[in-house]
């Protein structure tokens, strides 16, 4: 695309330097040659420039640069997709951490509530156990203080066994409650350790994801900046070459054009005079006008 614009500008420059107004100009235009804009030094006809090897190589280079640019853009799009994926994953991990933090807070509140319930029940059972022990002690004192009578011995033994049975039941209930409290505390401590380990692992994963995302972003930025710098440098070099070749082509074209004018002026001057005389006779112009027109035509040629 850049070369096409360059070629059109060169051809337009050639067309502007010599306007085709007569058969003589057509003959001169057909014989004109231009130096190759790529700098190989070969003089080409105007219709041979598009099929020249140097021009084809330049077009291939431009096409290769466009393909490299497309590949770079695809890599940038891929890196942006990877960045979005890691951002999404990071957001998911942060959401999980927030959920686990809320769950741990709920467990702590549940633990405090259970501790209050267990402490109140433990106090109640201790008071009941102490009251039962006091009652048993009183019954034992009464049994030891009373004389042994065959009729009442059986009744006192039954009362003592009943008291012992009630005391054992309360002790069993207390032991069960204490065992349940210990089991729940053990389960809570185990869950708390597991949650702490999971949080530590998730924090490490989040940190690794952030570091990876930062490194990939830095690498992507460096690659993109380096590619832009290389492309800009290459375009600047090509622009300088094109400007230089344009200058050389314009200088060569003017040189060839001057040489061609010197060859054609001597052989076409008589034809131009005859044409001007015929125009004067036909339209009734005076000789001074004819002389000025000859001078203008000569200067334009």
GROMACS .gro file of N, CA and C in nm, residues 91 183 199 220 239:
model
   15
   91UNK      N    1  -1.054  -1.301   4.164
   91UNK     CA    2  -1.180  -1.256   4.225
   91UNK      C    3  -1.252  -1.371   4.292
  183UNK      N    4  -1.605  -3.336   7.302
  183UNK     CA    5  -1.609  -3.375   7.161
  183UNK      C    6  -1.636  -3.254   7.071
  199UNK      N    7  -0.712  -2.124   5.449
  199UNK     CA    8  -0.692  -1.979   5.427
  199UNK      C    9  -0.547  -1.949   5.392
  220UNK      N   10   0.429  -0.859   2.881
  220UNK     CA   11   0.347  -0.816   2.769
  220UNK      C   12   0.376  -0.671   2.732
  239UNK      N   13   1.105   0.503   0.529
  239UNK     CA   14   1.067   0.636   0.485
  239UNK      C   15   1.188   0.716   0.436
   0.00000   0.00000   0.00000
